[in-house]
Amino acid sequence: MARLDIEIETRKMLKPSAPTPDNLRTLKLSLFDQLARSAYVAVLFNYLPNSTSSYNHDELEKSLAETLTKFYPFAGRFGKDDPFSIDCNDEGVEYVQTKVNAHDLAKFLSKAAADNNNNNIESSLLHLLTIIDHQPSSPSSPLLGVQVNVFNNGGISIGIQISHIVADAFTLATFVNEWAHTNMPQDNDDDNNYLPSFGQLLSLFPARVIQLPSFDPNTLTSTCTTNVTKRFVFDALEIENLKKKTIKEDSTMMRQPTRLVVVMSLLWKVLAHISSDKNNGNSRDSFFGFVMCLRGRIPSLERVVGTFSIPEIANTEGGEYELNDFVKLIGNRIGETCAAIGKASKSVDDISSLTINNQIKILEKILQRDKIDIYGTTSWCKYPWYEADFGWGKPFWVSPVSVGIHELIILMDTNMEME
């Protein structure tokens, strides 16, 4: 697709509306932050024109500054002397407002998603993001970047990039919804007094000095200019049919797998088949990595912010496998990990050890990636992406965008109202 004609109207470092108190000026990272990938996570919130309410740039900027007083670490920088800390110094977030000289946002996105050349959504959606020109973990790098793109017909696309070390999908969704609520005109005094606690995980799971297998981080970050991002939509009815089919065809399954397990298994099966074709029909050992959110699995930590998940990996040893086999491999792995978390839930040391050991296992596999196949996925399902109403309606499409990470699958719910 042709590059969008985008005119930058505002570019600044936006600071919180009130200074961060002295007692909150330094935030130590938790173990989970420490183990998170050093990369930016990016997502686009796309809004159709609204005839009943209009976009107000000044109000949007003001509400973001107010939200940053609650999510104050996002306006800070990584510590210069302590790599396991954030200096909450209110230096600000990178904020860009643009005018897009294209009339119809929905038409543009539809064309991007249906590009007949290579179905490459990536080259189109990147235009709507502010590219933070820094190393993700550098002390000079902003932790958050926001770009507000306004199309000629009033459509709005808000692009957000945030360091994965300070925020996972839950935290990002929480932040965006809090910003939207702050920007929403209030008809009553029912204000949202949600105050995130950034020190809760630290107090239980402090960062540690860990001896991890060393590897070149560039193996997880692509510098190739020919990367392609594709979007696939799985029909809800077809997913349900797959769930029923797996248990019908395998009497050893005690219950139907979840929709997430079925979709991950299907993807693994297809990728393993592609690999076999590339190797003249010879199947290599393959490993399927995924992330399990720990919120809700440990009492009193349902809404903690930061990064709070444990990595997991399932594997095959060559040979031919059916969908049911992949379902059992992933399902059993999840079940075993849930059982281990349940046993360890009263001991933070056991949870920490389990997380570190799993991280080591995955890194060891990455070091062997020339001999084995490794696939990775993460789930953004069940988070309130489509609830982020800034006052001009809910988004009609929310899309993650890769900013350098390759060979990664992100699973999201579709907008149910659009189906």
Short mmCIF file of C-alpha atoms in Angstrom, two decimals:
data_model
loop_
_atom_site.label_atom_id
_atom_site.label_comp_id
_atom_site.label_asym_id
_atom_site.label_seq_id
_atom_site.Cartn_x
_atom_site.Cartn_y
_atom_site.Cartn_z
CA MET A 1 0.00 0.00 0.00
CA ALA A 2 1.01 3.59 -0.58
CA ARG A 3 2.36 5.36 2.45
CA LEU A 4 -0.16 7.51 4.30
CA ASP A 5 0.19 11.28 3.95
CA ILE A 6 0.53 12.22 7.62
CA GLU A 7 1.11 15.76 8.85
CA ILE A 8 2.51 16.09 12.38
CA GLU A 9 0.76 18.93 14.20
CA THR A 10 2.08 18.36 17.73
CA ARG A 11 5.12 16.52 19.04
CA LYS A 12 6.18 16.89 22.66
CA MET A 13 7.16 15.18 25.86
CA LEU A 14 3.92 15.21 27.84
CA LYS A 15 4.38 15.27 31.59
CA PRO A 16 1.93 14.21 34.32
CA SER A 17 -0.44 17.00 35.35
CA ALA A 18 0.92 16.88 38.92
CA PRO A 19 4.45 16.02 40.08
CA THR A 20 5.10 12.55 41.46
CA PRO A 21 5.54 12.66 45.28
CA ASP A 22 9.08 12.26 46.55
CA ASN A 23 8.30 8.94 48.26
CA LEU A 24 7.33 7.44 44.88
CA ARG A 25 10.27 8.75 42.89
CA THR A 26 12.03 5.38 42.65
CA LEU A 27 10.26 2.18 41.67
CA LYS A 28 12.14 -1.07 42.01
CA LEU A 29 11.30 -3.69 39.39
CA SER A 30 9.76 -7.00 40.34
CA LEU A 31 11.11 -10.38 39.27
CA PHE A 32 8.47 -10.55 36.52
CA ASP A 33 9.45 -7.12 35.17
CA GLN A 34 13.07 -8.24 35.21
CA LEU A 35 12.31 -11.32 33.10
CA ALA A 36 10.07 -9.49 30.60
CA ARG A 37 11.29 -9.01 27.05
CA SER A 38 13.09 -5.72 26.44
CA ALA A 39 10.84 -4.45 23.68
CA TYR A 40 7.98 -2.07 23.00
CA VAL A 41 4.46 -3.46 22.81
CA ALA A 42 2.23 -1.56 20.37
CA VAL A 43 -1.52 -1.43 19.82
CA LEU A 44 -3.92 0.69 17.76
CA PHE A 45 -7.39 1.79 18.91
CA ASN A 46 -9.46 2.76 15.89
CA TYR A 47 -12.65 4.84 16.15
CA LEU A 48 -15.27 5.65 13.53
CA PRO A 49 -16.58 9.23 13.17
CA ASN A 50 -19.26 10.03 15.76
CA SER A 51 -22.09 12.42 14.99
CA THR A 52 -23.12 12.93 18.63
CA SER A 53 -19.76 13.78 20.17
CA SER A 54 -16.56 15.21 18.73
CA TYR A 55 -12.87 14.80 19.36
CA ASN A 56 -11.24 17.56 21.41
CA HIS A 57 -7.46 17.47 21.24
CA ASP A 58 -6.89 19.74 24.25
CA GLU A 59 -9.17 17.64 26.44
CA LEU A 60 -7.54 14.40 25.28
CA GLU A 61 -4.07 15.71 26.05
CA LYS A 62 -5.23 17.02 29.42
CA SER A 63 -6.85 13.72 30.38
CA LEU A 64 -3.68 11.81 29.44
CA ALA A 65 -1.60 14.08 31.67
CA GLU A 66 -4.06 13.47 34.51
CA THR A 67 -3.97 9.70 33.97
CA LEU A 68 -0.18 9.75 34.09
CA THR A 69 -0.35 11.00 37.70
CA LYS A 70 -1.84 7.59 38.57
CA PHE A 71 0.42 5.62 36.22
CA TYR A 72 3.42 7.76 37.12
CA PRO A 73 6.18 5.21 36.28
CA PHE A 74 5.16 5.42 32.60
CA ALA A 75 6.43 9.02 32.51
CA GLY A 76 9.78 8.05 34.04
CA ARG A 77 12.96 6.44 32.76
CA PHE A 78 14.94 3.33 33.57
CA GLY A 79 17.49 3.93 36.31
CA LYS A 80 20.98 4.94 35.19
CA ASP A 81 22.77 3.31 38.09
CA ASP A 82 20.29 0.55 38.93
CA PRO A 83 19.01 -1.51 35.96
CA PHE A 84 16.31 -3.00 38.19
CA SER A 85 14.58 0.30 38.88
CA ILE A 86 12.61 3.13 37.27
CA ASP A 87 13.37 6.74 38.04
CA CYS A 88 9.86 8.23 38.26
CA ASN A 89 11.15 11.69 37.37
CA ASP A 90 8.18 12.92 35.28
CA GLU A 91 10.32 13.42 32.17
CA GLY A 92 7.20 12.57 30.22
CA VAL A 93 5.84 10.35 27.48
CA GLU A 94 6.33 10.92 23.76
CA TYR A 95 3.10 12.48 22.51
CA VAL A 96 2.29 13.10 18.85
CA GLN A 97 -0.85 14.48 17.22
CA THR A 98 -1.24 14.10 13.47
CA LYS A 99 -3.60 15.00 10.67
CA VAL A 100 -4.01 12.16 8.20
CA ASN A 101 -4.74 13.36 4.67
CA ALA A 102 -7.00 10.42 3.90
CA HIS A 103 -10.72 10.63 4.12
CA ASP A 104 -11.93 7.34 5.51
CA LEU A 105 -10.23 5.44 8.35
CA ALA A 106 -12.45 2.37 7.98
CA LYS A 107 -11.72 2.15 4.25
CA PHE A 108 -7.99 2.46 4.85
CA LEU A 109 -7.96 -0.28 7.48
CA SER A 110 -10.10 -2.58 5.33
CA LYS A 111 -7.66 -2.11 2.46
CA ALA A 112 -4.70 -2.75 4.77
CA ALA A 113 -6.24 -5.98 6.04
CA ALA A 114 -7.04 -7.18 2.51
CA ASP A 115 -3.84 -6.15 0.74
CA ASN A 116 -3.73 -8.55 -2.21
CA ASN A 117 0.02 -8.22 -2.70
CA ASN A 118 1.18 -9.92 0.49
CA ASN A 119 -1.54 -9.27 3.05
CA ASN A 120 1.00 -7.15 4.89
CA ILE A 121 -0.89 -5.12 7.45
CA GLU A 122 2.37 -4.16 9.14
CA SER A 123 3.62 -1.64 6.55
CA SER A 124 0.32 0.23 6.75
CA LEU A 125 -0.36 0.29 10.48
CA LEU A 126 3.16 1.35 11.44
CA HIS A 127 2.40 4.75 9.91
CA LEU A 128 -0.07 5.36 12.72
CA LEU A 129 2.47 4.80 15.50
CA THR A 130 5.06 7.14 16.90
CA ILE A 131 8.28 5.19 16.45
CA ILE A 132 10.32 5.68 19.61
CA ASP A 133 13.85 6.06 18.29
CA HIS A 134 15.63 4.64 21.32
CA GLN A 135 16.74 1.31 22.72
CA PRO A 136 13.81 -0.08 24.77
CA SER A 137 15.78 -0.37 28.02
CA SER A 138 18.00 2.70 27.67
CA PRO A 139 17.91 5.26 30.54
CA SER A 140 17.14 7.94 27.94
CA SER A 141 14.21 6.09 26.36
CA PRO A 142 10.60 7.10 26.98
CA LEU A 143 8.64 4.18 28.40
CA LEU A 144 5.44 5.21 26.64
CA GLY A 145 4.63 6.73 23.26
CA VAL A 146 1.20 7.92 22.10
CA GLN A 147 0.20 9.06 18.61
CA VAL A 148 -3.29 10.44 17.96
CA ASN A 149 -4.17 10.30 14.25
CA VAL A 150 -7.20 12.24 13.02
CA PHE A 151 -8.56 11.39 9.56
CA ASN A 152 -10.35 13.91 7.33
CA ASN A 153 -13.76 12.42 8.00
CA GLY A 154 -13.29 12.50 11.78
CA GLY A 155 -12.11 8.92 12.24
CA ILE A 156 -9.48 8.57 14.96
CA SER A 157 -6.68 6.07 15.41
CA ILE A 158 -4.75 6.15 18.70
CA GLY A 159 -1.43 4.32 18.51
CA ILE A 160 0.25 3.36 21.78
CA GLN A 161 3.69 1.90 22.41
CA ILE A 162 4.85 0.90 25.87
CA SER A 163 7.85 -0.89 27.31
CA HIS A 164 6.98 -4.51 28.04
CA ILE A 165 9.15 -4.31 31.14
CA VAL A 166 6.66 -1.96 32.85
CA ALA A 167 3.41 -3.25 31.38
CA ASP A 168 1.86 -6.46 30.12
CA ALA A 169 -1.43 -6.66 28.20
CA PHE A 170 -3.56 -6.42 31.35
CA THR A 171 -1.72 -3.32 32.53
CA LEU A 172 -1.89 -1.69 29.10
CA ALA A 173 -5.63 -2.33 28.80
CA THR A 174 -6.16 -1.00 32.33
CA PHE A 175 -4.21 2.17 31.55
CA VAL A 176 -6.06 2.89 28.29
CA ASN A 177 -9.46 2.38 29.90
CA GLU A 178 -8.51 4.65 32.78
CA TRP A 179 -7.40 7.32 30.30
CA ALA A 180 -10.66 6.92 28.38
CA HIS A 181 -12.71 7.21 31.57
CA THR A 182 -10.83 10.34 32.58
CA ASN A 183 -11.48 11.90 29.18
CA MET A 184 -15.18 10.92 29.12
CA PRO A 185 -17.55 13.80 29.97
CA GLN A 186 -19.00 13.00 33.39
CA ASP A 187 -22.75 13.43 33.83
CA ASN A 188 -22.56 12.73 37.54
CA ASP A 189 -20.13 12.63 40.41
CA ASP A 190 -19.42 8.91 40.02
CA ASP A 191 -15.72 9.37 39.39
CA ASN A 192 -13.36 6.45 38.97
CA ASN A 193 -10.99 6.48 41.90
CA TYR A 194 -8.95 3.49 40.74
CA LEU A 195 -5.38 3.90 41.88
CA PRO A 196 -2.96 1.26 40.62
CA SER A 197 -0.38 -0.07 43.04
CA PHE A 198 3.01 -0.43 41.42
CA GLY A 199 4.78 -1.72 44.51
CA GLN A 200 2.61 -4.73 45.31
CA LEU A 201 4.48 -7.24 43.12
CA LEU A 202 7.84 -5.81 44.15
CA SER A 203 7.09 -6.41 47.82
CA LEU A 204 6.43 -10.10 47.15
CA PHE A 205 8.68 -10.84 44.17
CA PRO A 206 11.74 -8.53 44.14
CA ALA A 207 14.19 -8.69 41.26
CA ARG A 208 17.10 -11.07 41.75
CA VAL A 209 20.58 -11.66 40.47
CA ILE A 210 19.94 -14.60 38.14
CA GLN A 211 22.33 -16.61 36.03
CA LEU A 212 20.37 -17.04 32.79
CA PRO A 213 21.69 -18.71 29.63
CA SER A 214 23.31 -16.01 27.52
CA PHE A 215 22.16 -15.50 23.95
CA ASP A 216 22.06 -12.80 21.32
CA PRO A 217 18.84 -10.77 21.92
CA ASN A 218 18.80 -10.01 18.21
CA THR A 219 17.49 -13.55 17.71
CA LEU A 220 14.20 -12.27 19.13
CA THR A 221 14.20 -8.96 17.31
CA SER A 222 14.05 -8.64 13.57
CA THR A 223 16.05 -6.13 11.56
CA CYS A 224 14.74 -7.58 8.32
CA THR A 225 12.74 -5.15 6.20
CA THR A 226 10.62 -7.89 4.66
CA ASN A 227 8.75 -8.95 7.80
CA VAL A 228 5.08 -9.59 7.20
CA THR A 229 2.24 -9.35 9.69
CA LYS A 230 -0.97 -11.20 8.90
CA ARG A 231 -4.36 -11.20 10.53
CA PHE A 232 -6.52 -14.31 10.71
CA VAL A 233 -10.06 -14.35 12.10
CA PHE A 234 -11.32 -17.60 13.62
CA ASP A 235 -15.10 -17.94 13.49
CA ALA A 236 -16.66 -18.54 16.92
CA LEU A 237 -18.88 -21.36 15.62
CA GLU A 238 -15.94 -23.11 13.96
CA ILE A 239 -13.93 -22.89 17.18
CA GLU A 240 -16.84 -24.43 19.06
CA ASN A 241 -17.06 -27.23 16.51
CA LEU A 242 -13.33 -27.93 16.90
CA LYS A 243 -13.74 -28.14 20.66
CA LYS A 244 -16.52 -30.69 20.31
CA LYS A 245 -14.63 -32.62 17.64
CA THR A 246 -11.50 -33.04 19.76
CA ILE A 247 -13.32 -34.61 22.68
CA LYS A 248 -15.50 -36.72 20.40
CA GLU A 249 -12.49 -38.20 18.63
CA ASP A 250 -10.43 -38.82 21.75
CA SER A 251 -12.08 -40.78 24.54
CA THR A 252 -9.16 -40.08 26.88
CA MET A 253 -10.10 -36.40 27.12
CA MET A 254 -12.09 -35.78 30.26
CA ARG A 255 -13.54 -32.43 29.16
CA GLN A 256 -13.64 -30.08 26.24
CA PRO A 257 -10.56 -27.89 25.79
CA THR A 258 -10.94 -24.15 25.99
CA ARG A 259 -11.23 -22.11 22.81
CA LEU A 260 -7.75 -20.69 23.49
CA VAL A 261 -6.16 -24.15 23.74
CA VAL A 262 -7.89 -25.29 20.55
CA VAL A 263 -6.74 -22.26 18.55
CA MET A 264 -3.17 -22.53 19.85
CA SER A 265 -3.15 -26.24 19.00
CA LEU A 266 -4.44 -25.58 15.49
CA LEU A 267 -1.74 -22.97 14.90
CA TRP A 268 0.95 -25.31 16.20
CA LYS A 269 -0.29 -28.12 13.95
CA VAL A 270 -0.23 -25.89 10.86
CA LEU A 271 3.21 -24.47 11.64
CA ALA A 272 4.64 -27.95 12.27
CA HIS A 273 3.20 -29.11 8.92
CA ILE A 274 4.81 -26.16 7.13
CA SER A 275 8.15 -26.98 8.75
CA SER A 276 7.86 -30.61 7.68
CA ASP A 277 7.22 -29.56 4.07
CA LYS A 278 10.28 -27.32 4.15
CA ASN A 279 12.40 -30.23 5.38
CA ASN A 280 11.30 -32.66 2.66
CA GLY A 281 8.75 -34.34 4.88
CA ASN A 282 11.10 -34.72 7.85
CA SER A 283 9.50 -33.51 11.07
CA ARG A 284 11.79 -31.78 13.56
CA ASP A 285 11.28 -31.52 17.29
CA SER A 286 9.07 -28.53 17.91
CA PHE A 287 8.35 -26.38 20.92
CA PHE A 288 5.32 -24.16 21.43
CA GLY A 289 5.80 -21.40 23.97
CA PHE A 290 3.00 -19.45 25.59
CA VAL A 291 2.41 -17.19 28.55
CA MET A 292 0.11 -17.83 31.50
CA CYS A 293 -1.19 -14.80 33.38
CA LEU A 294 -0.88 -15.25 37.14
CA ARG A 295 -3.65 -12.82 38.04
CA GLY A 296 -6.53 -14.68 39.61
CA ARG A 297 -4.36 -17.72 40.27
CA ILE A 298 -2.83 -16.17 43.39
CA PRO A 299 -5.18 -14.69 46.02
CA SER A 300 -5.32 -10.87 46.37
CA LEU A 301 -3.32 -10.26 43.18
CA GLU A 302 -6.17 -10.12 40.65
CA ARG A 303 -5.59 -6.49 39.56
CA VAL A 304 -1.90 -5.84 40.16
CA VAL A 305 -0.19 -3.76 37.47
CA GLY A 306 3.19 -4.33 35.89
CA THR A 307 4.17 -7.64 34.33
CA PHE A 308 2.74 -10.71 36.05
CA SER A 309 2.89 -13.93 34.06
CA ILE A 310 4.78 -17.18 33.84
CA PRO A 311 6.21 -18.60 30.58
CA GLU A 312 5.43 -22.15 29.57
CA ILE A 313 6.44 -24.47 26.75
CA ALA A 314 5.07 -27.70 25.29
CA ASN A 315 6.99 -29.94 22.92
CA THR A 316 6.78 -32.70 20.33
CA GLU A 317 9.55 -35.11 19.34
CA GLY A 318 9.33 -35.28 15.57
CA GLY A 319 6.77 -37.56 13.94
CA GLU A 320 3.22 -36.90 12.81
CA TYR A 321 0.67 -35.45 15.22
CA GLU A 322 -3.06 -34.86 14.94
CA LEU A 323 -4.92 -31.86 16.34
CA ASN A 324 -5.99 -33.89 19.37
CA ASP A 325 -2.35 -34.59 20.17
CA PHE A 326 -1.47 -30.90 20.18
CA VAL A 327 -4.54 -30.14 22.29
CA LYS A 328 -3.46 -32.67 24.91
CA LEU A 329 0.14 -31.47 24.91
CA ILE A 330 -0.86 -27.85 25.56
CA GLY A 331 -3.76 -28.70 27.86
CA ASN A 332 -1.65 -31.04 30.00
CA ARG A 333 1.11 -28.48 30.23
CA ILE A 334 -1.34 -25.82 31.41
CA GLY A 335 -2.93 -28.24 33.89
CA GLU A 336 0.42 -29.24 35.38
CA THR A 337 1.51 -25.62 35.71
CA CYS A 338 -1.79 -24.62 37.34
CA ALA A 339 -1.36 -27.46 39.83
CA ALA A 340 2.19 -26.35 40.58
CA ILE A 341 1.06 -22.75 41.04
CA GLY A 342 -1.71 -23.91 43.37
CA LYS A 343 0.76 -25.82 45.54
CA ALA A 344 3.20 -22.91 45.53
CA SER A 345 0.65 -20.10 46.00
CA LYS A 346 1.44 -19.79 49.70
CA SER A 347 5.16 -19.52 49.04
CA VAL A 348 6.50 -16.65 46.98
CA ASP A 349 9.86 -18.39 46.76
CA ASP A 350 8.25 -21.40 45.09
CA ILE A 351 6.44 -19.17 42.58
CA SER A 352 9.68 -17.32 41.86
CA SER A 353 11.62 -20.55 41.38
CA LEU A 354 8.96 -21.97 39.06
CA THR A 355 9.03 -18.81 36.93
CA ILE A 356 12.83 -18.67 36.74
CA ASN A 357 13.13 -22.36 35.91
CA ASN A 358 10.60 -22.03 33.10
CA GLN A 359 12.42 -18.99 31.75
CA ILE A 360 15.69 -20.93 31.72
CA LYS A 361 14.07 -23.86 29.88
CA ILE A 362 12.80 -21.56 27.14
CA LEU A 363 16.11 -19.75 26.75
CA GLU A 364 17.91 -23.08 26.47
CA LYS A 365 15.58 -24.03 23.63
CA ILE A 366 16.19 -20.71 21.88
CA LEU A 367 19.88 -21.51 21.87
CA GLN A 368 19.07 -24.67 19.87
CA ARG A 369 16.77 -23.01 17.35
CA ASP A 370 18.94 -24.03 14.40
CA LYS A 371 18.11 -27.67 15.20
CA ILE A 372 14.53 -27.41 16.47
CA ASP A 373 11.40 -25.42 15.70
CA ILE A 374 10.22 -22.86 18.25
CA TYR A 375 6.91 -21.00 18.07
CA GLY A 376 5.65 -18.38 20.46
CA THR A 377 2.23 -17.01 21.29
CA THR A 378 0.64 -14.72 23.84
CA SER A 379 -3.02 -14.20 24.62
CA TRP A 380 -4.66 -10.78 24.94
CA CYS A 381 -8.09 -12.37 25.21
CA LYS A 382 -10.69 -11.39 27.85
CA TYR A 383 -9.23 -7.92 28.38
CA PRO A 384 -11.50 -4.88 27.93
CA TRP A 385 -9.89 -3.53 24.75
CA TYR A 386 -13.25 -2.67 23.22
CA GLU A 387 -14.50 -0.81 26.30
CA ALA A 388 -12.14 2.14 25.84
CA ASP A 389 -14.68 4.90 25.11
CA PHE A 390 -13.13 8.38 25.17
CA GLY A 391 -16.48 10.04 24.58
CA TRP A 392 -16.88 9.39 20.86
CA GLY A 393 -17.90 5.73 21.07
CA LYS A 394 -16.11 2.43 21.54
CA PRO A 395 -13.37 1.35 19.10
CA PHE A 396 -14.53 -0.62 16.07
CA TRP A 397 -11.17 -2.36 15.77
CA VAL A 398 -8.25 -2.81 18.19
CA SER A 399 -5.10 -4.23 16.67
CA PRO A 400 -1.69 -5.16 18.08
CA VAL A 401 1.22 -4.08 15.88
CA SER A 402 4.69 -5.58 15.82
CA VAL A 403 7.53 -3.08 16.21
CA GLY A 404 10.46 -5.41 15.62
CA ILE A 405 9.51 -8.63 17.40
CA HIS A 406 9.24 -11.47 14.92
CA GLU A 407 7.84 -15.00 14.95
CA LEU A 408 5.18 -14.08 17.51
CA ILE A 409 1.46 -14.81 17.50
CA ILE A 410 -0.89 -12.54 19.45
CA LEU A 411 -4.40 -13.83 20.10
CA MET A 412 -7.22 -11.33 20.70
CA ASP A 413 -10.99 -11.37 20.90
CA THR A 414 -12.79 -9.74 18.01
CA ASN A 415 -15.28 -6.92 18.51
CA MET A 416 -18.45 -8.88 19.26
CA GLU A 417 -20.63 -5.92 18.23
CA MET A 418 -19.17 -6.05 14.72
CA GLU A 419 -19.79 -9.77 14.20
#
